[in-house]
Amino acid sequence: MRGSETVAGIDIGSRSIELVVLLDQKIVHQAKVPTTFDPLGQCKKLMENAKPSRMVATGYGRKLFADSSGEVQVETITEIQAYALGARHLFPEAQTILDIGGQDTKVILLTPAGRVAKFEMNDRCAAGTGKFLEFMATALQIPLESFGEFALASDRRIQINSMCTVFAESEATSLMARGEGPENIAMGLHLAIVQRTMAMLRRIGMESPLLFAGGVAHNPCIRMLLEELLGEPLIVPENPDMVGALGAALYGTRSR
Amino acid sequence: MPTPYDAMWEKLNLDLDAHAGLLSVLGKFYGDIYLTQQGRLKGMEYLDFVLSEVHGLRIQELQEAKAQGKKVIGTFCVFVPEELVLAADGIQVGLCAGAEAGKGEAEKILPRNTCALIKSFVGFKLSRLCPYIESSDLIVGETTCDGKKKAYEIFSDYAPVYVMEIPQMKNACDRDLWKAELLRFKEKIEEITGNAITAPKLREAIRKVNDRRRVLQRLNRLRANVPTPISGRDVLLINQISFYDDPDRFTAKIGELCDELESRIKAGEGIVPKQTPRLMLSGCPMAVPNWKLPYVIESSGAVIVGEESCIGTRNIRDLVSERAETLEEMLDAIADRYLRIDCACFTPNTERLDHISEMAKELNVDGVIHFALSFCQPYTMEAFKVEKILKEAGVPMLSIETDYSMEDVEQLKTRVEAFVEMVRK
């Protein structure tokens, strides 16, 4: 890469879109917008002042963006590779990456050299993803941003048996009707996600340390429960939802 | 739009409107997946033609043969010995089982969590969409899994079904059972066709089916070249068509295609650049028009260079010995050959694992994608063993479980693309 080139990475997910612009491997700009029903319009807004010489898209909307990007040629990579690149750049010691996003949960096992050795994604439905949390927060009438704090105020652990978003909602509703505290129900819902995540981590043969990225990594209750069940500390980047966009941008800096 | 085959289809009691809809979807799907490929071989024109006439000309040929007293035997499994059918002057065809058509109808009489292939063949029958099923004088089922075994019981209310018992182990007593099943099948075929299976007839049939296997083996050897001269999608189509086209014609045409491949290889030409990641597909059979996963793979920057599947190597790896002289010896040779099939219904099934790692090495693949139909227990379970053996061999594997629907295409694309990124050197 030449010295003065700016390289942008954009991560178009189901719930949010992130942009990272690099100059000489350093972040010179980063921003985030909700995806809404007009992802391309949102991308355009996000790109308004950024005029990168190279551009890499990742996430669910990567093809859509690349196909409609006009004069700038856009390369695409999958979220798997983007998260691997971004996470390793931030924390070279990371061995396993967990990314819980809007509709996908991914676990990625890295080789010692930092390449993807193995990965797993959740199945078709949104069980155990950010969407599940969002839906349940709405059901309990708690703002999503404070849902984790709310759950941490619980005084006992209850088991939510259903992982299906719709069934879990009715389970929560009937617990509520029986007089269970909403904080405890919220904790039960968080626990359900973490148990499902743990199963994925075990299946892939997780190696420590684990880096937790994606929007759900902002949630303190999920972080606490993960550390508790893992029995060890997690690595959580300062901006966990920017890791994919960063990885995409880093991909753009490699020599062609 | 009326077609020259309408009267024939009507006589076969197909649901003409629904059938027209199916053909137009199939045509569109074929166009998108096959005809958009760059640098395709000239020899594929024949396969395009055969596929475009999948429910037309070939069915007409079957009807003409039937008018001359020949019998049509339909199957869903590579265990049904075509040699015996041909020796009795019958015609064996693979039946429709690769599309979601008739799923709603099938779910009226089958549990929802049944594999797509079983639901499909039942659905095709109940919705009157498969001219092969409607042309069959006998449908031969087999006991390769519990789902099929029980589905044939239900299916027999709608079509003439005969079930062969496939052993689940490969001991001497299982060989005896299998031989007895072959003899029982021979009697049944002789009864249906009214023709005795004689040694000269059976010898000729063995040669004919072996010739088809030999030409497909040749195709597999040629595609193993780097760069590979033919797409995996095209080879899959060839394997699919081998189940219903006339065997002699098919063998001759694929021989010509192989000649073309040879000249491509001599010229150093490939269907994709040399450095394209080479993948192998392993697992469940893919009946026409189940092209979803191969299409996703080959539009993600990889090329498929082998199919470890019943619609692939498993069906053509072994020949029936041609040294046998008496009828009895030939039947033994057939029994031995078929018992070598490494279907996941067997326990133990270490041959399959050995074959997979051998193939991965011989084809010089960068990775294996294991394909299992959702709810297909034998293959979803074996996926774990396959992954283990490949890991030991240093070959990465991606396990995919899916069906014939399109609802998971985007998810599949992400997984497959990520796998291709992972194995790219």
XYZ file of C-alpha atoms in Angstrom:
681
model
C 0.000 0.000 0.000
C 1.205 3.476 -0.793
C 1.754 5.900 2.085
C -1.072 8.364 1.699
C -3.848 6.004 0.684
C -6.922 5.840 2.844
C -8.618 2.474 3.062
C -12.183 2.021 4.247
C -13.939 -1.015 5.617
C -17.701 -1.159 5.902
C -19.627 -3.817 7.790
C -23.270 -3.966 6.731
C -25.095 -6.038 9.299
C -28.760 -6.699 9.894
C -29.037 -4.103 12.667
C -26.190 -1.649 12.206
C -23.622 -0.505 9.694
C -20.095 0.404 10.750
C -17.381 2.247 8.878
C -13.668 2.369 9.649
C -11.190 4.444 7.656
C -7.487 3.736 7.931
C -4.473 5.772 6.990
C -1.162 3.960 7.432
C -2.911 1.216 9.418
C -4.224 3.811 11.881
C -7.890 4.561 12.378
C -8.563 8.111 11.196
C -12.330 7.876 11.194
C -15.015 5.527 12.437
C -18.774 5.781 12.551
C -21.890 3.707 13.021
C -25.498 4.030 11.870
C -28.557 1.813 12.250
C -29.311 -0.341 9.206
C -33.008 0.618 8.912
C -35.028 -0.400 5.881
C -32.709 1.513 3.594
C -29.264 0.022 4.130
C -27.836 1.492 0.938
C -29.090 4.970 1.815
C -27.533 4.589 5.260
C -24.240 3.472 3.714
C -24.276 6.540 1.531
C -24.760 8.787 4.572
C -21.951 7.033 6.359
C -19.649 7.490 3.374
C -20.470 11.153 2.800
C -17.109 12.658 3.692
C -14.994 9.583 3.290
C -13.283 9.330 -0.079
C -11.158 6.244 0.360
C -8.848 5.059 -2.381
C -9.690 1.478 -1.490
C -12.835 -0.011 -0.068
C -13.748 -3.408 1.355
C -17.279 -4.433 2.370
C -18.292 -7.199 4.706
C -21.438 -8.374 6.467
C -24.800 -9.451 5.220
C -25.116 -6.516 2.812
C -21.621 -6.743 1.303
C -22.719 -7.831 -2.171
C -25.544 -5.343 -2.300
C -23.141 -2.539 -1.448
C -20.433 -3.699 -3.836
C -22.903 -3.965 -6.706
C -24.206 -0.434 -6.228
C -21.059 1.419 -5.309
C -20.540 3.206 -8.598
C -17.046 4.436 -9.424
C -15.152 3.081 -6.401
C -14.390 -0.575 -6.807
C -15.393 -2.503 -3.732
C -13.916 -5.821 -2.683
C -15.918 -8.103 -0.426
C -14.945 -10.510 2.320
C -17.125 -12.473 4.715
C -17.715 -11.462 8.308
C -15.708 -14.492 9.364
C -12.537 -13.267 7.738
C -13.210 -9.652 8.702
C -13.594 -10.490 12.389
C -10.527 -12.695 12.319
C -8.416 -9.905 10.810
C -9.824 -7.167 13.039
C -9.578 -9.151 16.248
C -6.022 -10.313 15.620
C -4.916 -6.786 14.804
C -6.279 -5.451 18.083
C -5.259 -8.407 20.240
C -2.588 -10.621 18.688
C -2.973 -13.092 21.562
C -6.648 -13.881 20.778
C -7.170 -17.545 19.843
C -10.948 -17.746 19.575
C -13.383 -15.052 18.525
C -16.999 -14.856 19.523
C -19.150 -12.431 17.577
C -22.757 -12.020 18.596
C -24.392 -9.713 16.126
C -27.920 -8.716 15.184
C -28.980 -12.008 13.646
C -25.870 -14.156 13.624
C -23.677 -15.678 16.239
C -20.272 -16.788 15.033
C -17.400 -18.514 16.715
C -14.051 -18.538 14.962
C -11.026 -20.563 15.936
C -7.707 -19.116 14.751
C -4.471 -20.818 13.787
C -1.325 -19.689 15.614
C -0.602 -17.557 12.550
C -3.952 -15.818 12.866
C -5.775 -17.468 9.986
C -9.244 -18.951 10.317
C -8.851 -22.602 11.335
C -12.536 -23.352 11.843
C -15.768 -21.482 12.310
C -19.377 -22.058 13.208
C -22.479 -19.992 12.701
C -25.858 -20.305 14.349
C -28.592 -21.962 12.346
C -31.234 -20.143 10.443
C -33.221 -18.635 13.298
C -32.273 -15.761 15.564
C -32.178 -17.770 18.799
C -29.213 -16.652 20.865
C -28.439 -13.522 18.864
C -28.810 -9.805 19.445
C -32.251 -9.991 17.902
C -33.357 -12.281 20.712
C -32.188 -9.748 23.316
C -33.781 -6.875 21.460
C -37.099 -8.684 21.190
C -37.103 -9.647 24.861
C -36.105 -6.173 26.036
C -39.075 -4.820 24.118
C -41.328 -7.464 25.651
C -40.206 -6.457 29.142
C -40.374 -2.761 28.179
C -36.741 -2.081 29.046
C -34.534 -0.030 26.678
C -32.146 -2.417 24.928
C -29.105 -0.356 25.972
C -29.856 -0.861 29.669
C -31.195 -4.428 29.434
C -27.931 -5.948 30.649
C -27.677 -3.616 33.675
C -31.297 -4.388 34.437
C -30.625 -8.147 34.424
C -27.609 -7.688 36.702
C -29.979 -6.415 39.382
C -31.572 -9.869 39.664
C -31.596 -11.713 42.946
C -31.906 -15.267 41.685
C -31.183 -17.353 38.594
C -34.162 -18.829 36.845
C -33.976 -21.128 33.880
C -35.735 -20.062 30.688
C -36.317 -23.305 28.828
C -37.183 -22.058 25.386
C -34.633 -20.615 23.006
C -37.147 -19.926 20.285
C -37.743 -16.175 20.401
C -41.503 -16.517 20.218
C -41.784 -19.296 22.788
C -39.323 -17.598 25.121
C -41.539 -14.546 25.068
C -44.567 -16.545 26.188
C -42.447 -18.227 28.838
C -41.356 -14.804 30.104
C -44.948 -13.597 30.062
C -46.179 -16.524 32.129
C -43.313 -16.107 34.606
C -44.308 -12.482 34.934
C -47.929 -13.511 35.556
C -46.731 -15.811 38.315
C -45.099 -12.849 40.027
C -41.453 -13.479 39.097
C -39.395 -10.286 39.235
C -38.678 -8.819 35.783
C -34.975 -8.528 36.661
C -34.853 -12.261 37.300
C -36.648 -12.985 34.043
C -34.188 -10.731 32.232
C -31.319 -12.600 33.865
C -32.859 -15.918 32.793
C -33.029 -14.676 29.199
C -29.395 -13.575 29.270
C -28.408 -16.914 30.737
C -30.216 -18.730 27.946
C -28.124 -16.912 25.329
C -24.879 -17.541 27.159
C -25.621 -21.242 27.578
C -26.275 -21.542 23.877
C -23.089 -19.640 23.115
C -21.116 -21.895 25.442
C -22.366 -24.925 23.545
C -21.076 -23.429 20.288
C -17.728 -22.613 21.886
C -17.379 -26.152 23.200
C -18.308 -27.628 19.835
C -15.634 -25.701 18.025
C -12.989 -26.633 20.613
C -12.413 -23.145 21.942
C -8.917 -22.106 22.928
C -8.113 -19.255 25.313
C -8.055 -16.340 25.282
C -11.485 -15.580 23.864
C -12.173 -12.256 22.238
C -15.782 -11.125 22.392
C -16.867 -8.835 19.565
C -20.096 -7.689 17.937
C -22.805 -5.408 19.287
C -23.900 -7.761 22.070
C -20.426 -7.472 23.637
C -21.604 -4.085 24.987
C -24.010 -5.948 27.259
C -22.442 -6.244 30.761
C -24.660 -9.140 31.842
C -23.696 -11.295 28.860
C -20.029 -10.498 29.513
C -20.331 -11.327 33.209
C -22.114 -14.626 32.577
C -19.657 -15.653 29.870
C -16.699 -15.036 32.155
C -18.441 -16.912 34.920
C -19.167 -19.977 32.806
C -15.774 -19.898 31.115
C -14.012 -19.425 34.426
C -11.612 -16.935 32.869
C -11.552 -13.329 31.698
C -12.676 -12.291 28.225
C -11.022 -9.852 25.908
C -13.537 -7.176 24.934
C -12.320 -4.512 22.515
C -13.168 -0.902 23.251
C -15.475 -0.788 20.255
C -16.578 -4.401 19.888
C -19.012 -3.667 17.071
C -16.331 -2.024 14.929
C -14.133 -5.141 14.690
C -15.692 -6.335 11.422
C -15.340 -2.964 9.691
C -11.781 -2.689 10.973
C -10.977 -6.150 9.643
C -12.436 -5.252 6.264
C -10.332 -2.100 6.125
C -7.227 -4.043 7.122
C -7.932 -6.479 4.310
C -7.810 -3.503 1.956
C -4.327 -2.540 3.150
C -2.738 -5.823 2.136
C -0.540 -5.645 -0.934
C -2.189 -6.758 -4.126
C -48.192 -22.889 -23.841
C -49.070 -26.213 -25.533
C -46.187 -28.620 -26.085
C -45.925 -31.703 -28.314
C -45.974 -33.800 -25.152
C -49.257 -32.585 -23.662
C -51.254 -35.586 -24.854
C -48.631 -37.965 -23.484
C -48.539 -36.181 -20.141
C -52.296 -36.177 -19.972
C -52.328 -39.906 -20.629
C -49.845 -40.337 -17.805
C -52.338 -38.500 -15.606
C -49.964 -35.641 -14.784
C -51.407 -32.439 -13.346
C -50.778 -30.456 -16.528
C -50.939 -26.944 -15.042
C -48.766 -27.720 -12.056
C -46.369 -29.646 -14.304
C -46.044 -26.705 -16.693
C -45.236 -24.541 -13.688
C -42.590 -27.000 -12.512
C -40.931 -27.132 -15.937
C -40.798 -23.370 -16.218
C -39.207 -23.038 -12.765
C -36.774 -25.805 -13.652
C -35.926 -24.090 -16.947
C -35.273 -20.775 -15.252
C -33.202 -22.421 -12.525
C -31.200 -24.333 -15.130
C -30.600 -21.197 -17.128
C -29.302 -19.310 -14.100
C -27.100 -22.077 -12.806
C -25.860 -23.775 -15.959
C -26.178 -21.624 -19.041
C -24.465 -18.616 -17.447
C -21.203 -20.531 -17.045
C -18.221 -19.224 -18.998
C -16.147 -21.339 -21.355
C -18.424 -24.341 -21.186
C -17.589 -27.487 -23.134
C -19.211 -28.191 -26.443
C -20.060 -31.674 -25.228
C -22.364 -30.172 -22.615
C -24.831 -29.227 -25.341
C -25.957 -32.818 -25.357
C -26.606 -32.668 -21.612
C -28.424 -29.347 -21.953
C -30.604 -31.027 -24.549
C -31.262 -34.119 -22.447
C -32.120 -31.981 -19.444
C -34.394 -29.745 -21.508
C -36.189 -32.925 -22.589
C -36.100 -34.498 -19.135
C -39.883 -34.882 -19.064
C -40.334 -34.885 -22.839
C -38.327 -36.912 -25.311
C -36.979 -39.400 -22.776
C -40.497 -40.106 -21.485
C -41.640 -40.520 -25.075
C -38.882 -43.086 -25.587
C -40.041 -44.916 -22.483
C -43.621 -44.903 -23.735
C -42.518 -46.244 -27.113
C -40.549 -48.994 -25.412
C -43.526 -49.807 -23.252
C -45.725 -50.042 -26.334
C -43.344 -52.744 -27.539
C -43.832 -54.635 -24.309
C -40.792 -53.422 -22.367
C -41.159 -52.704 -18.674
C -39.908 -49.657 -16.815
C -38.448 -50.085 -13.348
C -38.054 -46.947 -11.227
C -35.714 -46.569 -8.246
C -34.319 -44.059 -5.799
C -31.174 -45.930 -4.853
C -27.873 -47.167 -6.309
C -28.374 -50.546 -4.648
C -31.007 -51.619 -7.151
C -29.014 -53.754 -9.623
C -29.676 -52.379 -13.067
C -27.862 -55.354 -14.605
C -30.779 -57.632 -13.757
C -33.341 -55.217 -15.144
C -31.452 -54.796 -18.421
C -30.896 -58.563 -18.714
C -34.669 -58.993 -18.613
C -35.056 -56.377 -21.366
C -36.367 -53.841 -18.899
C -35.403 -50.195 -18.535
C -34.288 -48.792 -15.220
C -34.736 -45.130 -14.392
C -34.058 -42.932 -11.405
C -37.185 -41.170 -10.189
C -37.938 -37.546 -9.311
C -36.700 -36.675 -5.838
C -34.726 -33.433 -5.977
C -37.236 -30.599 -5.740
C -39.689 -29.212 -3.239
C -42.611 -29.751 -5.624
C -45.483 -31.398 -3.798
C -44.019 -30.785 -0.338
C -47.389 -29.693 1.014
C -49.047 -32.827 -0.291
C -46.289 -35.020 1.127
C -46.623 -33.456 4.566
C -50.212 -34.655 4.686
C -49.004 -38.228 4.978
C -45.430 -37.854 6.267
C -43.977 -36.146 9.318
C -42.644 -32.662 8.674
C -39.197 -33.602 9.980
C -38.570 -36.119 7.214
C -35.622 -35.650 4.858
C -36.242 -33.588 1.736
C -35.560 -36.501 -0.611
C -38.268 -38.703 0.868
C -40.741 -35.843 1.054
C -39.918 -35.011 -2.518
C -40.564 -38.436 -4.040
C -43.810 -38.783 -2.145
C -44.756 -35.219 -3.094
C -44.002 -35.792 -6.774
C -46.304 -38.789 -6.773
C -49.156 -37.208 -4.827
C -49.071 -34.059 -6.954
C -48.812 -36.066 -10.181
C -45.689 -34.237 -11.355
C -43.225 -37.004 -12.213
C -43.680 -38.736 -15.558
C -41.010 -41.280 -14.557
C -43.022 -42.467 -11.580
C -46.141 -42.552 -13.751
C -44.291 -44.558 -16.421
C -42.923 -47.135 -13.991
C -44.349 -50.626 -13.966
C -42.602 -51.260 -10.678
C -40.961 -48.982 -8.154
C -38.123 -50.633 -6.300
C -37.479 -49.352 -2.832
C -34.815 -50.432 -0.387
C -34.099 -50.334 3.307
C -31.164 -47.936 3.364
C -32.706 -45.829 6.126
C -35.687 -45.955 8.411
C -37.286 -42.954 6.762
C -37.279 -44.565 3.327
C -38.256 -47.947 4.715
C -41.376 -46.579 6.349
C -42.152 -44.168 3.513
C -42.318 -47.075 1.041
C -45.065 -48.609 3.157
C -47.067 -45.433 2.716
C -46.008 -45.029 -0.915
C -47.293 -48.511 -1.764
C -50.847 -47.188 -1.411
C -50.182 -45.024 -4.465
C -47.794 -47.000 -6.675
C -46.640 -50.591 -7.222
C -43.751 -50.865 -4.769
C -41.280 -53.679 -4.245
C -38.731 -53.361 -1.440
C -35.269 -54.941 -1.351
C -33.660 -55.506 1.984
C -30.191 -53.999 2.147
C -28.058 -55.516 4.905
C -26.603 -53.105 7.437
C -23.350 -54.955 8.038
C -20.914 -56.698 5.731
C -20.348 -60.056 7.360
C -20.718 -63.444 5.644
C -24.312 -63.798 6.820
C -25.097 -60.331 5.439
C -23.622 -61.372 2.118
C -25.926 -64.400 2.188
C -28.912 -62.189 2.899
C -27.957 -59.843 0.076
C -27.495 -62.710 -2.389
C -30.911 -64.054 -1.406
C -32.381 -60.592 -1.991
C -30.760 -60.471 -5.436
C -32.328 -63.819 -6.323
C -35.705 -62.664 -5.040
C -35.346 -59.507 -7.149
C -34.343 -61.548 -10.192
C -37.522 -63.596 -9.874
C -39.618 -60.478 -9.472
C -38.083 -58.858 -12.540
C -38.539 -62.025 -14.582
C -42.145 -62.128 -13.512
C -42.830 -58.469 -14.318
C -41.093 -58.534 -17.689
C -42.051 -62.092 -18.633
C -38.433 -62.607 -19.687
C -35.985 -65.124 -18.260
C -32.581 -63.756 -17.277
C -30.033 -65.921 -19.056
C -26.243 -65.966 -18.833
C -25.643 -64.322 -22.238
C -28.222 -61.616 -21.489
C -26.777 -60.922 -18.081
C -23.219 -60.863 -19.447
C -24.273 -58.230 -21.953
C -26.064 -56.192 -19.272
C -23.037 -56.309 -16.982
C -20.862 -55.023 -19.800
C -23.300 -52.248 -20.609
C -23.526 -50.929 -17.056
C -19.782 -51.339 -16.544
C -19.151 -49.341 -19.709
C -21.175 -46.488 -18.309
C -19.234 -46.708 -15.048
C -15.966 -46.808 -16.995
C -16.729 -43.664 -18.942
C -17.661 -41.850 -15.728
C -14.449 -43.088 -14.133
C -12.588 -41.666 -17.113
C -14.402 -38.356 -16.650
C -13.365 -38.302 -12.998
C -9.742 -39.007 -13.865
C -9.706 -36.185 -16.389
C -11.301 -33.604 -14.157
C -8.714 -34.355 -11.480
C -6.271 -32.337 -13.598
C -4.958 -28.962 -12.413
C -6.538 -26.742 -13.640
C -9.702 -28.787 -13.811
C -11.184 -28.730 -17.323
C -14.861 -28.953 -16.316
C -17.021 -27.436 -13.615
C -18.309 -29.535 -10.758
C -21.840 -28.450 -11.594
C -21.500 -29.951 -15.048
C -20.131 -33.222 -13.721
C -22.939 -33.410 -11.197
C -25.424 -32.951 -14.029
C -23.739 -35.722 -16.006
C -23.993 -38.035 -13.000
C -27.631 -37.091 -12.507
C -28.496 -37.750 -16.132
C -26.723 -41.116 -16.032
C -29.647 -42.363 -13.958
C -32.275 -41.917 -16.595
C -30.750 -41.596 -20.055
C -30.334 -44.600 -22.333
C -27.083 -46.234 -21.129
C -25.475 -46.868 -24.529
C -26.200 -43.396 -25.850
C -25.059 -41.812 -22.609
C -21.774 -43.751 -22.601
C -21.036 -42.755 -26.185
C -21.813 -39.083 -25.587
C -19.788 -38.840 -22.381
C -16.936 -40.569 -24.223
C -17.001 -37.726 -26.767
C -17.067 -35.193 -23.965
C -14.024 -36.883 -22.426
C -12.185 -36.590 -25.746
C -12.901 -32.872 -25.650
C -11.619 -32.714 -22.076
C -8.424 -34.438 -23.145
C -7.733 -31.864 -25.803
C -8.447 -29.076 -23.314
C -6.012 -30.589 -20.878
C -3.390 -30.927 -23.629
C -3.838 -27.258 -24.409
C -3.422 -26.478 -20.711
C -6.889 -24.967 -20.518
C -9.052 -25.078 -17.428
C -12.604 -24.078 -16.659
C -11.196 -21.896 -13.876
C -7.728 -20.453 -13.179
C -5.143 -22.848 -11.822
C -5.054 -21.297 -8.344
C -8.841 -21.623 -7.784
C -9.482 -23.506 -4.536
C -10.420 -27.115 -5.284
C -13.179 -28.592 -3.169
C -14.759 -31.978 -2.901
C -18.396 -32.616 -2.039
C -19.158 -35.533 0.186
C -22.353 -36.971 1.583
C -25.972 -37.312 0.528
C -27.050 -37.811 -3.073
C -28.184 -34.764 -5.065
C -31.073 -35.642 -7.360
C -32.079 -33.317 -10.237
C -32.583 -30.347 -9.753
C -30.799 -30.114 -6.423
C -28.010 -27.821 -7.602
C -28.233 -25.255 -4.808
C -25.080 -26.026 -2.880
C -22.862 -26.728 -5.933
C -24.003 -23.407 -7.364
C -23.269 -21.552 -4.129
C -19.822 -23.174 -3.970
C -18.880 -22.431 -7.553
C -20.079 -18.846 -7.346
C -17.969 -18.330 -4.229
C -14.669 -18.611 -6.053
C -14.081 -22.354 -5.696
C -14.468 -25.311 -8.032
C -15.773 -28.767 -7.189
C -13.468 -31.518 -8.395
C -15.127 -34.591 -6.897
C -18.396 -35.912 -5.521
C -18.197 -38.590 -2.870
C -21.889 -39.376 -3.185
C -24.349 -41.889 -4.632
C -24.745 -39.413 -7.482
C -20.996 -39.445 -7.957
C -18.105 -41.739 -7.131
C -20.004 -44.098 -4.846
C -22.064 -45.235 -7.804
C -19.229 -45.799 -10.242
C -16.137 -46.702 -8.228
C -16.543 -50.464 -8.499
C -17.247 -52.569 -11.558
C -18.944 -55.953 -11.641
C -16.301 -58.548 -12.446
C -16.595 -59.593 -16.081
C -14.698 -62.826 -15.551
C -17.778 -64.733 -14.432
C -19.035 -67.355 -16.903
C -22.100 -69.032 -15.488
C -25.263 -67.258 -14.448
C -24.551 -68.196 -10.850
C -21.049 -66.729 -10.990
C -22.406 -63.541 -12.493
C -24.979 -63.187 -9.756
C -22.201 -63.637 -7.232
C -20.131 -61.005 -8.972
C -23.091 -58.621 -8.844
C -23.690 -59.375 -5.174
C -20.035 -58.701 -4.369
C -19.885 -55.473 -6.296
C -23.012 -53.976 -4.759
C -21.998 -54.952 -1.259
C -18.897 -52.813 -1.684
C -21.050 -49.661 -1.796
C -20.101 -47.599 1.245
C -23.535 -46.162 2.021
C -23.858 -44.570 5.453
C -26.517 -47.162 6.264
C -23.741 -49.660 7.038
C -22.110 -50.231 10.380
C -19.232 -50.044 10.698
C -18.591 -47.982 7.581
C -14.869 -47.353 7.676
C -14.595 -47.927 3.907
C -16.322 -44.625 3.336
C -13.878 -42.782 5.563
C -10.954 -44.412 3.757
C -12.432 -43.516 0.383
C -12.948 -39.904 1.411
C -9.381 -39.396 2.544
C -8.051 -41.229 -0.523
C -10.154 -39.068 -2.820
C -9.145 -35.865 -1.046
C -5.517 -36.783 -1.580
C -5.839 -38.007 -5.173
C -7.868 -35.004 -6.261
C -5.498 -32.651 -4.515
C -8.328 -30.785 -2.806
C -8.023 -27.772 -0.537
C -11.103 -28.710 1.447
C -14.176 -30.895 1.680
C -17.750 -29.737 2.018
C -19.882 -32.365 3.673
C -23.481 -32.177 2.541
C -26.287 -33.796 4.467
C -29.977 -33.369 3.945
C -31.616 -32.133 7.127
C -33.053 -35.088 9.060
C -30.897 -37.607 7.174
C -29.530 -39.351 10.210
C -26.952 -41.667 8.627
C -25.094 -38.851 6.877
C -25.485 -36.134 9.516
C -24.058 -38.586 12.028
C -21.191 -39.674 9.806
C -20.256 -36.037 9.223
C -18.545 -36.034 12.628
C -16.433 -39.053 11.724
C -15.602 -37.613 8.332
C -14.447 -34.372 9.893
C -12.211 -36.277 12.281
C -10.558 -38.370 9.591
C -10.025 -35.323 7.396
C -8.552 -33.369 10.262
C -6.002 -36.131 10.698
C -5.239 -35.863 7.003
C -4.866 -32.083 7.303
C -7.863 -31.333 5.083
C -10.353 -28.729 6.341
C -14.027 -29.619 6.209
C -17.218 -27.597 6.321
C -20.357 -29.413 7.337
C -23.577 -28.244 5.703
C -27.040 -29.451 6.530
C -29.758 -28.179 4.268
C -32.739 -29.133 2.139
C -34.158 -28.140 -1.242
C -35.630 -24.812 -0.127
C -34.037 -21.474 -0.969
C -34.587 -19.866 2.419
C -31.049 -20.424 3.646
C -29.178 -19.433 0.492
C -27.716 -16.237 1.978
C -26.582 -18.071 5.099
C -25.056 -20.795 2.947
C -23.224 -18.218 0.869
C -21.612 -16.682 3.935
C -20.534 -20.064 5.254
C -19.219 -21.310 1.953
C -17.446 -18.062 1.089
C -15.830 -18.004 4.523
C -14.696 -21.588 3.995
C -13.252 -20.706 0.604
C -11.405 -17.743 2.150
C -10.134 -20.106 4.798
C -8.721 -22.730 2.451
C -7.369 -20.341 -0.182
C -3.602 -20.580 -0.226
